[in-house]
PDB file of C-alpha atoms in Angstrom:
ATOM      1  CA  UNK J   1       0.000   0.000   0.000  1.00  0.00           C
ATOM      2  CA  UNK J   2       1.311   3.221  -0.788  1.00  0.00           C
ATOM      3  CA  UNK J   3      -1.362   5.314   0.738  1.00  0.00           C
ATOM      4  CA  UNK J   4      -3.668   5.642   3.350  1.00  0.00           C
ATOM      5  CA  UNK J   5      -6.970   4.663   2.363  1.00  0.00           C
ATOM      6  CA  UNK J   6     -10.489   5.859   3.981  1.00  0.00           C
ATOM      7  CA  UNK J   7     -13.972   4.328   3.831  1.00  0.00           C
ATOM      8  CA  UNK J   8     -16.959   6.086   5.560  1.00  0.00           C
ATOM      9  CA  UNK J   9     -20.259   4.271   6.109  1.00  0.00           C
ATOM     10  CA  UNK J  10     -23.381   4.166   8.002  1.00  0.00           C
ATOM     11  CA  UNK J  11     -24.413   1.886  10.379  1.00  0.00           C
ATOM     12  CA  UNK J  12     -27.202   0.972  13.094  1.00  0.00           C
ATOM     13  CA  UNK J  13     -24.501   1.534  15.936  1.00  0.00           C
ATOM     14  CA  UNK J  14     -22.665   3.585  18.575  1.00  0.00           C
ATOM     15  CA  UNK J  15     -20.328   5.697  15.885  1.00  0.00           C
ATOM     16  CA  UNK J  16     -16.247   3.901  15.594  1.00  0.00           C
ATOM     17  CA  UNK J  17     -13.240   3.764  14.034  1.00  0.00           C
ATOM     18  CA  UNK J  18     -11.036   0.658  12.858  1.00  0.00           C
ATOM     19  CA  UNK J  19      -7.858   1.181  11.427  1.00  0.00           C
ATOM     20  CA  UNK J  20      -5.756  -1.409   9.916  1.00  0.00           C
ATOM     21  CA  UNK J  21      -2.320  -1.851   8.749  1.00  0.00           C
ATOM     22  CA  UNK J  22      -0.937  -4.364   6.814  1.00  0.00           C
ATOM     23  CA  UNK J  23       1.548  -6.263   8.545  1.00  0.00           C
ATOM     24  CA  UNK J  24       3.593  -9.602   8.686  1.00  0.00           C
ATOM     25  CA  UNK J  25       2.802 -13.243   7.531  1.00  0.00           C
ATOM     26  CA  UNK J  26       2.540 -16.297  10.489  1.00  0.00           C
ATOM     27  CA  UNK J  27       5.964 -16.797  12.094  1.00  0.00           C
ATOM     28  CA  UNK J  28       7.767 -13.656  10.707  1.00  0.00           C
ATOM     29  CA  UNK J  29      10.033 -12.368  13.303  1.00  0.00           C
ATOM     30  CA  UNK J  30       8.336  -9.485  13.761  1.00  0.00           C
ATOM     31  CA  UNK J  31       5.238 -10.707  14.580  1.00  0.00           C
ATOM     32  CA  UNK J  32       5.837 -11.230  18.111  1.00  0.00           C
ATOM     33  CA  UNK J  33       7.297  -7.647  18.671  1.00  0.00           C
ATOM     34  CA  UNK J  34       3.816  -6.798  17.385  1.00  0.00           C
ATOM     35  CA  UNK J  35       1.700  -9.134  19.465  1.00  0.00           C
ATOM     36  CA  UNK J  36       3.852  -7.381  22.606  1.00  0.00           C
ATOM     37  CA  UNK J  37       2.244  -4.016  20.776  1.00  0.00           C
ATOM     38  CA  UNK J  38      -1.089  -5.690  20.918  1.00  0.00           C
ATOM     39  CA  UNK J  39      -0.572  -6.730  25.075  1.00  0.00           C
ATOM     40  CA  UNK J  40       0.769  -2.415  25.379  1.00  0.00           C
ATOM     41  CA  UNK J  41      -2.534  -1.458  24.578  1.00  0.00           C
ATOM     42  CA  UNK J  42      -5.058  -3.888  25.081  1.00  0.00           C
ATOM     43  CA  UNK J  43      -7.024  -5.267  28.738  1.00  0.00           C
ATOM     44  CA  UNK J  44      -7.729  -2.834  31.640  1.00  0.00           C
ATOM     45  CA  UNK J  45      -4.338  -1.532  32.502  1.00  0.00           C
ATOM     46  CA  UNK J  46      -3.709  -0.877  28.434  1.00  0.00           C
ATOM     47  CA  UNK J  47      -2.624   2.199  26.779  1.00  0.00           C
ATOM     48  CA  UNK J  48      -5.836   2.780  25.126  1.00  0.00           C
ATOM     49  CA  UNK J  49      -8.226   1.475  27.667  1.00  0.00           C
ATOM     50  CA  UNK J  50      -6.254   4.147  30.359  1.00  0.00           C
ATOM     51  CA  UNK J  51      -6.301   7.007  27.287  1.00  0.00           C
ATOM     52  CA  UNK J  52      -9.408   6.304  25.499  1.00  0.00           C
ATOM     53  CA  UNK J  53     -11.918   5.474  27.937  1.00  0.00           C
ATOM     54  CA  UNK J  54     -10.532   6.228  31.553  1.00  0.00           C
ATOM     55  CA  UNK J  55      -9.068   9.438  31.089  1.00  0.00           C
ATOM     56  CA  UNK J  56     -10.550  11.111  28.204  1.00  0.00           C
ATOM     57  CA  UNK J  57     -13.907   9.004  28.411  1.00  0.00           C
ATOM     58  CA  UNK J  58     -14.359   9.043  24.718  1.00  0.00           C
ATOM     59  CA  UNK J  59     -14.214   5.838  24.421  1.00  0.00           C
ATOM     60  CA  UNK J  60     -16.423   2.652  25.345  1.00  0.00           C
ATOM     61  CA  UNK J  61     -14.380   0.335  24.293  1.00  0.00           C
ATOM     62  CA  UNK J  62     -10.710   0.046  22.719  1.00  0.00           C
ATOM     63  CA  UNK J  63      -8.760  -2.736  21.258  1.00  0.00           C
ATOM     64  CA  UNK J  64      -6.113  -3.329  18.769  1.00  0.00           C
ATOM     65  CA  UNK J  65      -5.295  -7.067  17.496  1.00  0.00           C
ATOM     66  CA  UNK J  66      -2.561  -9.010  14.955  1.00  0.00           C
ATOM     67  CA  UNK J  67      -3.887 -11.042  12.876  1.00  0.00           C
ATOM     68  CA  UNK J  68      -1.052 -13.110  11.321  1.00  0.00           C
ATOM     69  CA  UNK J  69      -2.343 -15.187   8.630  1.00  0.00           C
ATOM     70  CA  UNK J  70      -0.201 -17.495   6.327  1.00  0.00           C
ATOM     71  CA  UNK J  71       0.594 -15.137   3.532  1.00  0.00           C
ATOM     72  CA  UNK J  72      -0.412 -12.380   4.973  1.00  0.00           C
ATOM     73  CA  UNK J  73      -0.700 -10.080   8.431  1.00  0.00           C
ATOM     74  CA  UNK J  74      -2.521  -6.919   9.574  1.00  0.00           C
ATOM     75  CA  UNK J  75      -2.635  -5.015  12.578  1.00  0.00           C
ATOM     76  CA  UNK J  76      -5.544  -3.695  13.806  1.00  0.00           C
ATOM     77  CA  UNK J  77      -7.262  -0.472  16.092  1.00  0.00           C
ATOM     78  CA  UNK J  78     -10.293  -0.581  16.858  1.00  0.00           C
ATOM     79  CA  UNK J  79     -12.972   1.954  19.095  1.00  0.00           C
ATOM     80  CA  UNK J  80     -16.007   3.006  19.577  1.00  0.00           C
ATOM     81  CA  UNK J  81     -17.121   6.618  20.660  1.00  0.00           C
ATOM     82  CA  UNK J  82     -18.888   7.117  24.350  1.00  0.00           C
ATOM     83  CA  UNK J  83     -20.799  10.290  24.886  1.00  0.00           C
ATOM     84  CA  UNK J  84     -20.508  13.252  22.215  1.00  0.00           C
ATOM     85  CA  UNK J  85     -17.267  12.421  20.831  1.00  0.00           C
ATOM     86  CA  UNK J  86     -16.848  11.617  17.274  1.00  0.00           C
ATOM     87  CA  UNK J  87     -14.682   9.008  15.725  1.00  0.00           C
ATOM     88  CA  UNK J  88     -12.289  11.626  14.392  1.00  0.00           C
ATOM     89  CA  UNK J  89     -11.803  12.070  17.992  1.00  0.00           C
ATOM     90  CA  UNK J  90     -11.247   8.626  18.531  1.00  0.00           C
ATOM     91  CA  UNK J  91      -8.323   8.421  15.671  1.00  0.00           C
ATOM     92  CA  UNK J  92      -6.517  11.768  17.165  1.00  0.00           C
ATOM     93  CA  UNK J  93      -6.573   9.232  20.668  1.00  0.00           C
ATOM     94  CA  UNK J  94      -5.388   6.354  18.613  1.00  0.00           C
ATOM     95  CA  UNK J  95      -2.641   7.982  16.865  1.00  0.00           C
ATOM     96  CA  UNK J  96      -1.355   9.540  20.105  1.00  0.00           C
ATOM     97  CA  UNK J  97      -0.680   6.578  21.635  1.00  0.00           C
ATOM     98  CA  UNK J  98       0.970   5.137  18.282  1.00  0.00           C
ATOM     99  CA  UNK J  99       3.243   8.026  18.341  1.00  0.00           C
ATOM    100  CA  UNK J 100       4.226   7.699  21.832  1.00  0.00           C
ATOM    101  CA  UNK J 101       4.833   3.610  21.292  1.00  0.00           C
ATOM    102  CA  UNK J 102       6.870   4.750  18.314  1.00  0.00           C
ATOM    103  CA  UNK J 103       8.751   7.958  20.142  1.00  0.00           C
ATOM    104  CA  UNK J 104       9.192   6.735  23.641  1.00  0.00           C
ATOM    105  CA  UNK J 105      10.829   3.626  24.893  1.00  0.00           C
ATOM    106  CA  UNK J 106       8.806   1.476  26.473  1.00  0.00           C
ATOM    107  CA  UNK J 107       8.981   1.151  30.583  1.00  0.00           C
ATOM    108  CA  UNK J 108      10.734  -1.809  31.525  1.00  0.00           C
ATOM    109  CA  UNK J 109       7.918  -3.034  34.475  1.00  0.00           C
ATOM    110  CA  UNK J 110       5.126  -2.334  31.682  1.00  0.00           C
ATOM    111  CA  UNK J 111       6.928  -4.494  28.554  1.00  0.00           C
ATOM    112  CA  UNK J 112       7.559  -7.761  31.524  1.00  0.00           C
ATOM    113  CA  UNK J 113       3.879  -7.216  32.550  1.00  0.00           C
ATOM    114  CA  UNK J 114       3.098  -8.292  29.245  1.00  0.00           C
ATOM    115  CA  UNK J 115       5.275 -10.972  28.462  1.00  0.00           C
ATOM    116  CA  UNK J 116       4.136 -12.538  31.731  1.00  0.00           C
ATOM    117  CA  UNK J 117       0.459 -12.250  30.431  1.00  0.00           C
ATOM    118  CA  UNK J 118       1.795 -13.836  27.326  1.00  0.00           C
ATOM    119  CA  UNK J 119       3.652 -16.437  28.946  1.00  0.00           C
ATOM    120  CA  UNK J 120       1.057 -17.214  31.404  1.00  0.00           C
ATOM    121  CA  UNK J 121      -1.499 -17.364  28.435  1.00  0.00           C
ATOM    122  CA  UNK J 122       0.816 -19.802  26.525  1.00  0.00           C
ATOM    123  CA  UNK J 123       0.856 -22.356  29.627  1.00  0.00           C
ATOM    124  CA  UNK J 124      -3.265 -21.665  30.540  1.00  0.00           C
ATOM    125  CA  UNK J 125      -3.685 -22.891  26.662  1.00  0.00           C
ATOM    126  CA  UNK J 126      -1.554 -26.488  27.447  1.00  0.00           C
ATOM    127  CA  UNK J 127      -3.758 -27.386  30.224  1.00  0.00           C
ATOM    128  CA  UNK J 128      -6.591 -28.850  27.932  1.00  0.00           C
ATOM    129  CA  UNK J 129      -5.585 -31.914  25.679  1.00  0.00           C
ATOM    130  CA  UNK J 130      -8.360 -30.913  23.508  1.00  0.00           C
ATOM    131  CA  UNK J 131      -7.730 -27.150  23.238  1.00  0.00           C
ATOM    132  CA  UNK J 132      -3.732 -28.336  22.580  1.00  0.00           C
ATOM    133  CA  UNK J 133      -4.862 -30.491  19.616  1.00  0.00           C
ATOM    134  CA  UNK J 134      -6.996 -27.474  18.242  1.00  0.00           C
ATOM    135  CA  UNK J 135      -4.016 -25.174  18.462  1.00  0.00           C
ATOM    136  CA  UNK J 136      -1.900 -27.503  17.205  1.00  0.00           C
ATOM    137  CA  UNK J 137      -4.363 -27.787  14.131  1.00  0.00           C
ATOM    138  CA  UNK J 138      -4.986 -24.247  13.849  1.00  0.00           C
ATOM    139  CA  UNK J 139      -0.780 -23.797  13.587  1.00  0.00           C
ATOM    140  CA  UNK J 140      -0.033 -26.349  11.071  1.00  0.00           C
ATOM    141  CA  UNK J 141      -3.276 -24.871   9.328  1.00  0.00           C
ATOM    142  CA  UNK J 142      -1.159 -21.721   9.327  1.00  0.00           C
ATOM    143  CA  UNK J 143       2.273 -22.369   8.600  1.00  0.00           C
ATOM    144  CA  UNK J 144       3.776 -24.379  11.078  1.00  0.00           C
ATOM    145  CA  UNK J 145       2.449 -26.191  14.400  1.00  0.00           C
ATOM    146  CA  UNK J 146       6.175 -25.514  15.978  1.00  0.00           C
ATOM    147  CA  UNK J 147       4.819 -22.504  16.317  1.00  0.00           C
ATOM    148  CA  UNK J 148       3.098 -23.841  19.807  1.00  0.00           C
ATOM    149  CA  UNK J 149       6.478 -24.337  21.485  1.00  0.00           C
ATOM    150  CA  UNK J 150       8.346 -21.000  20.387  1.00  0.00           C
ATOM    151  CA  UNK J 151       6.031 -18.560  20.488  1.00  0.00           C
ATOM    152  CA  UNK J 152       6.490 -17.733  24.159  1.00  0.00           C
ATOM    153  CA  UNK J 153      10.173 -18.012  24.068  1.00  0.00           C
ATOM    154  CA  UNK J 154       9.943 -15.529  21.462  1.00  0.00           C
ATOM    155  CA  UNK J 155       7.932 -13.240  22.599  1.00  0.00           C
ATOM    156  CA  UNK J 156       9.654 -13.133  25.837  1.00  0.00           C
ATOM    157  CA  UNK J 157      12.915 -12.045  23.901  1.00  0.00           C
ATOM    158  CA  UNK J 158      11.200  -8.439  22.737  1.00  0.00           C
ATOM    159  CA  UNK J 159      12.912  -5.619  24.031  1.00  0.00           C
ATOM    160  CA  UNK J 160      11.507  -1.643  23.679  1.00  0.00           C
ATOM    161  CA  UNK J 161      13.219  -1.143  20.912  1.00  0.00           C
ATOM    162  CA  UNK J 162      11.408  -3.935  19.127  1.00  0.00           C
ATOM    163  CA  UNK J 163       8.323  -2.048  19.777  1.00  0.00           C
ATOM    164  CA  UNK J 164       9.278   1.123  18.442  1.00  0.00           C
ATOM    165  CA  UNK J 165      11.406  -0.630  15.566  1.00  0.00           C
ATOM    166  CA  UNK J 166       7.893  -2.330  14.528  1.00  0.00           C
ATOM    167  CA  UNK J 167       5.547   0.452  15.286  1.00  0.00           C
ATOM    168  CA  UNK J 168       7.817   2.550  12.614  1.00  0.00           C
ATOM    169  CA  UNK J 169       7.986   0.357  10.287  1.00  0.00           C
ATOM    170  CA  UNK J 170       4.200  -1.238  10.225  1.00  0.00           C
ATOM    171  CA  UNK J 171       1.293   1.320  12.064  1.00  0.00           C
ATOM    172  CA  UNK J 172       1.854   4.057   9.520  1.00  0.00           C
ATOM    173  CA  UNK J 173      -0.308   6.857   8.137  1.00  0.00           C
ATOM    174  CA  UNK J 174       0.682   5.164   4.555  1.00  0.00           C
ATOM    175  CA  UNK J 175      -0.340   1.524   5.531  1.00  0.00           C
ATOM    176  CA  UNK J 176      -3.541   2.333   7.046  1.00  0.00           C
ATOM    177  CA  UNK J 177      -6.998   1.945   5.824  1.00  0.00           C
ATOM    178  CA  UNK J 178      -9.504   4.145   8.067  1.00  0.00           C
ATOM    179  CA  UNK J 179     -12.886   2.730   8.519  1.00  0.00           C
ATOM    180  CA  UNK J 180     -15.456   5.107  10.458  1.00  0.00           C
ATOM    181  CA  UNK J 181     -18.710   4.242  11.255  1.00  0.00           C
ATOM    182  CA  UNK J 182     -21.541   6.939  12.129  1.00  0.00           C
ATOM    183  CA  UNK J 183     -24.821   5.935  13.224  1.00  0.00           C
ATOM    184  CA  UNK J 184     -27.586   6.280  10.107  1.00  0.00           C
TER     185      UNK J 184
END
């Protein structure tokens, strides 16, 4: 993509923005520096949970996901406006905490909280024989079921400037699309 690209549409819901960028295949090495992105600012105590909805309460709800796929990846932002704010206000939110994962290291006690909610994640998803044979599926499915063991090995090995190497490189104005949804 070598421009950011917009779509506007109506919608029988609470106005939002979704922004996605591409990003990497399954197993690229930079996919786990962008899943540690994803734990930044996703859950309760995430960037945009804190920004979006706790402190500027103009947001309901935030999230931003991977989605590594075999040939392909994208990253994704996604929230949806509380009270009178408008999803342009929503994207301004968005993109300052972008610009702060891409400007600012990232504290050392906030990167280890999420690789221990990754790594604790990774061992939660052994304890079911049938949930390991469905992830083991799902991996081969995808590229490569070795995936299972490494993954949290790998991800525990991203350092700040991982973060802000990938947040350069992928969760550009250039490589986004901009979806906004107002209510019809």
């Amino acid at each position: 993509q070598l421009a950011e690209k917009r779509m506007n549409a109506s919608c029988d819901c609470q106005p939002q923005v979704a922004i996605q960028f591409h990003a990497v295949p399954f197993g690229h090495k930079d996919s786990y520096a962008l899943a540690v992105v994803s734990g930044l600012l996703n859950g309760q105590t995430g960037r945009l949970n804190k920004s979006l909805v706790l402190d500027k309460k103009i947001a309901a709800s935030a999230a931003a996901y991977p989605q590594a796929q075999r040939y392909a990846g994208s990253f994704g932002v996604y929230a949806e406006t509380q009270g009178e704010a408008t999803p342009a206000d929503l994207e301004r939110a968005i993109w300052a905490e972008i610009e702060r994962l891409r400007d600012e290291p990232v504290p050392a006690e906030e990167l280890q909280k999420v690789k221990n909610r990754e790594l604790a994640d990774s061992f939660r998803r052994l304890q079911s024989p049938f949930f390991l044979l469905l992830q083991l599926l799902w991996y081969d499915g995808q590229g490569d079921w070795r995936y299972l063991n490494e993954s949290a090995g790998r991800t525990l090995a991203v350092e700040a400037a991982d973060v802000q190497r990938v947040v350069a490189r992928y969760l550009t104005r250039e490589n986004q699309t901009v979806a906004t949804y107002l209510r019809k």
